mmCIF file of C-alpha atoms in Angstrom:
data_model
loop_
_atom_site.group_PDB
_atom_site.id
_atom_site.type_symbol
_atom_site.label_atom_id
_atom_site.label_comp_id
_atom_site.label_asym_id
_atom_site.label_seq_id
_atom_site.Cartn_x
_atom_site.Cartn_y
_atom_site.Cartn_z
ATOM 1 C CA MET Z 74 5.516 24.211 13.760
ATOM 2 C CA ASN Z 75 4.242 20.727 12.199
ATOM 3 C CA THR Z 76 0.778 19.687 13.364
ATOM 4 C CA ARG Z 77 0.250 16.162 11.607
ATOM 5 C CA PRO Z 78 0.736 13.238 13.492
ATOM 6 C CA ILE Z 79 3.555 10.896 13.004
ATOM 7 C CA PRO Z 80 2.898 7.672 11.130
ATOM 8 C CA MET Z 81 2.349 4.215 13.104
ATOM 9 C CA GLN Z 82 5.041 1.507 11.951
ATOM 10 C CA ILE Z 83 3.326 -1.495 11.245
ATOM 11 C CA SER Z 84 5.088 -4.572 12.328
ATOM 12 C CA THR Z 85 2.565 -7.565 12.370
ATOM 13 C CA THR Z 86 0.108 -8.815 10.241
ATOM 14 C CA GLN Z 87 -2.601 -8.240 12.964
ATOM 15 C CA GLU Z 88 -1.788 -4.334 13.450
ATOM 16 C CA LEU Z 89 -2.391 -4.092 9.352
ATOM 17 C CA ARG Z 90 -5.639 -5.891 9.976
ATOM 18 C CA GLU Z 91 -6.543 -3.603 12.493
ATOM 19 C CA LEU Z 92 -5.469 -0.639 10.410
ATOM 20 C CA ALA Z 93 -7.044 -1.970 7.440
ATOM 21 C CA ALA Z 94 -10.504 -2.588 9.276
ATOM 22 C CA LEU Z 95 -10.139 1.292 10.095
ATOM 23 C CA GLY Z 96 -10.947 2.337 6.296
ATOM 24 C CA THR Z 97 -14.014 2.736 4.694
ATOM 25 C CA SER Z 98 -14.910 2.014 0.681
ATOM 26 C CA GLY Z 99 -14.148 5.239 -0.789
ATOM 27 C CA GLU Z 100 -16.735 5.007 -3.316
ATOM 28 C CA ALA Z 101 -18.497 7.823 -3.401
ATOM 29 C CA CYS Z 102 -15.162 10.312 -3.158
ATOM 30 C CA ASP Z 103 -13.934 13.030 -5.513
ATOM 31 C CA CYS Z 104 -10.344 10.914 -4.872
ATOM 32 C CA ARG Z 105 -11.098 8.292 -6.919
ATOM 33 C CA LEU Z 106 -8.884 5.606 -4.917
ATOM 34 C CA ALA Z 107 -11.372 2.836 -4.948
ATOM 35 C CA ARG Z 108 -10.890 1.706 -7.926
ATOM 36 C CA HIS Z 109 -7.043 0.895 -7.712
ATOM 37 C CA GLN Z 110 -7.716 -2.748 -5.994
ATOM 38 C CA GLY Z 111 -4.829 -4.434 -7.666
ATOM 39 C CA TRP Z 112 -1.620 -2.414 -7.441
ATOM 40 C CA ASP Z 113 -1.991 0.167 -10.373
ATOM 41 C CA SER Z 114 0.199 3.155 -11.493
ATOM 42 C CA ILE Z 115 -1.056 6.558 -10.351
ATOM 43 C CA THR Z 116 0.585 9.596 -11.808
ATOM 44 C CA ASP Z 117 1.288 12.847 -9.463
ATOM 45 C CA ALA Z 118 -1.714 14.674 -11.113
ATOM 46 C CA GLN Z 119 -3.958 11.774 -10.628
ATOM 47 C CA TRP Z 120 -2.774 11.555 -6.696
ATOM 48 C CA PRO Z 121 -5.514 13.586 -4.583
ATOM 49 C CA ALA Z 122 -2.243 14.711 -2.705
ATOM 50 C CA ALA Z 123 -4.313 17.628 -0.821
ATOM 51 C CA GLN Z 124 -6.619 15.187 0.941
ATOM 52 C CA MET Z 125 -4.259 12.588 1.748
ATOM 53 C CA ARG Z 126 -2.658 11.394 4.862
ATOM 54 C CA GLN Z 127 0.150 9.179 5.748
ATOM 55 C CA VAL Z 128 -1.024 7.089 8.196
ATOM 56 C CA ALA Z 129 1.737 4.100 8.631
ATOM 57 C CA ASP Z 130 4.804 2.740 7.210
ATOM 58 C CA LEU Z 131 4.850 -0.820 6.133
ATOM 59 C CA ARG Z 132 8.593 -1.001 5.681
ATOM 60 C CA LYS Z 133 10.264 -2.843 8.318
ATOM 61 C CA PRO Z 134 12.730 -0.200 9.977
ATOM 62 C CA GLY Z 135 16.844 -1.077 9.355
ATOM 63 C CA VAL Z 136 15.782 -3.043 6.315
ATOM 64 C CA ASP Z 137 17.590 -1.107 3.326
ATOM 65 C CA GLU Z 138 16.459 -3.737 0.566
ATOM 66 C CA PRO Z 139 13.479 -5.829 1.560
ATOM 67 C CA SER Z 140 12.452 -9.023 -0.558
ATOM 68 C CA PHE Z 141 11.238 -8.746 -4.092
ATOM 69 C CA GLU Z 142 9.497 -12.347 -3.659
ATOM 70 C CA GLU Z 143 5.769 -11.966 -3.803
ATOM 71 C CA PHE Z 144 3.437 -14.377 -2.411
ATOM 72 C CA HIS Z 145 0.293 -15.640 -4.584
ATOM 73 C CA PRO Z 146 -0.842 -18.821 -3.349
ATOM 74 C CA GLY Z 147 -4.124 -18.838 -4.801
ATOM 75 C CA ARG Z 148 -2.297 -18.221 -8.641
ATOM 76 C CA THR Z 149 -3.468 -14.343 -8.039
ATOM 77 C CA ARG Z 150 -0.817 -11.764 -9.829
ATOM 78 C CA TYR Z 151 0.844 -8.810 -8.819
ATOM 79 C CA GLU Z 152 -2.376 -6.552 -10.217
ATOM 80 C CA SER Z 153 -4.974 -8.717 -8.992
ATOM 81 C CA PRO Z 154 -7.911 -7.454 -7.145
ATOM 82 C CA ASP Z 155 -8.066 -10.324 -4.933
ATOM 83 C CA ALA Z 156 -4.405 -10.983 -4.344
ATOM 84 C CA PRO Z 157 -3.328 -11.245 -0.493
ATOM 85 C CA ILE Z 158 -1.929 -8.437 1.199
ATOM 86 C CA ALA Z 159 1.286 -9.919 3.121
ATOM 87 C CA LEU Z 160 3.134 -7.509 5.317
ATOM 88 C CA GLU Z 161 6.582 -9.217 4.463
ATOM 89 C CA TYR Z 162 6.049 -9.903 0.621
ATOM 90 C CA PHE Z 163 6.648 -7.130 -2.206
ATOM 91 C CA PRO Z 164 5.368 -4.565 -3.014
ATOM 92 C CA VAL Z 165 3.210 -4.471 0.531
ATOM 93 C CA ASN Z 166 6.818 -4.620 2.440
ATOM 94 C CA ARG Z 167 8.196 -1.149 0.307
ATOM 95 C CA SER Z 168 4.722 0.703 1.450
ATOM 96 C CA THR Z 169 2.964 3.289 3.462
ATOM 97 C CA VAL Z 170 -0.513 3.733 3.952
ATOM 98 C CA TRP Z 171 -2.404 6.965 3.174
ATOM 99 C CA ARG Z 172 -5.703 7.810 4.386
ATOM 100 C CA CYS Z 173 -8.480 10.526 2.497
ATOM 101 C CA ALA Z 174 -9.095 12.981 4.692
ATOM 102 C CA HIS Z 175 -13.251 13.287 2.853
ATOM 103 C CA CYS Z 176 -14.150 9.908 2.731
ATOM 104 C CA GLY Z 177 -11.228 7.525 4.941
ATOM 105 C CA LEU Z 178 -10.435 5.197 2.399
ATOM 106 C CA GLN Z 179 -6.703 3.879 3.052
ATOM 107 C CA VAL Z 180 -4.543 2.753 0.475
ATOM 108 C CA MET Z 181 -0.983 0.959 0.050
ATOM 109 C CA ARG Z 182 1.440 3.353 -1.863
ATOM 110 C CA TYR Z 183 5.244 2.601 -3.203
ATOM 111 C CA THR Z 184 6.684 4.128 -5.789
ATOM 112 C CA GLU Z 185 8.728 1.587 -8.064
ATOM 113 C CA PHE Z 186 12.237 2.598 -9.645
ATOM 114 C CA GLY Z 187 13.813 1.321 -12.970
ATOM 115 C CA GLY Z 188 16.553 2.188 -15.105
ATOM 116 C CA TYR Z 189 15.127 5.454 -16.187
ATOM 117 C CA TYR Z 190 11.615 5.683 -14.879
ATOM 118 C CA VAL Z 191 9.796 6.454 -11.489
ATOM 119 C CA ASP Z 192 6.059 4.632 -11.160
ATOM 120 C CA HIS Z 193 3.978 5.651 -8.487
ATOM 121 C CA ARG Z 194 2.066 2.524 -7.450
ATOM 122 C CA VAL Z 195 -1.505 2.517 -5.190
ATOM 123 C CA ARG Z 196 -3.916 -0.375 -3.870
ATOM 124 C CA VAL Z 197 -6.788 0.164 -1.617
ATOM 125 C CA LEU Z 198 -5.681 -1.586 1.697
ATOM 126 C CA ASN Z 199 -8.720 -4.406 2.018
ATOM 127 C CA ALA Z 200 -8.961 -5.822 5.727
ATOM 128 C CA ALA Z 201 -10.648 -9.079 3.737
ATOM 129 C CA LEU Z 202 -7.109 -9.785 2.152
ATOM 130 C CA VAL Z 203 -4.679 -9.095 4.682
ATOM 131 C CA THR Z 204 -3.251 -12.542 5.187
ATOM 132 C CA ASP Z 205 -0.552 -14.138 7.445
ATOM 133 C CA ALA Z 206 1.969 -15.490 5.262
ATOM 134 C CA PRO Z 207 5.477 -17.371 6.064
ATOM 135 C CA HIS Z 208 8.659 -15.506 6.132
ATOM 136 C CA PRO Z 209 9.400 -15.077 2.560
ATOM 137 C CA GLY Z 210 12.884 -17.587 1.695
#
């Protein structure tokens, strides 16, 4: 019998902001995920699977191909640690949220698929960067 809780579906910026506020800094933990402030590649060997639990899904149900449009009104970039976290924009709109069972740090995670590669990416879910943004397009 599976005793793990079902991840919540996040559908509003407010819900994402509230979830983000539950996280910690994670700086003294052996998960070592606190250093991933921008979207960084992480190998399966680096991912601390034994202590991570999926807590939320940021993907909109029923949408097979969410937008690849990014949201950078302050001229940030995809990998910028201060880039906004906007729910309907790439790559947040293709992510799940995971929490470290040891320290409580929460990270967003998604997998980028290319022609010949699979690249897992993570970024700390920072409540201060969760942003209301207009619908893409």
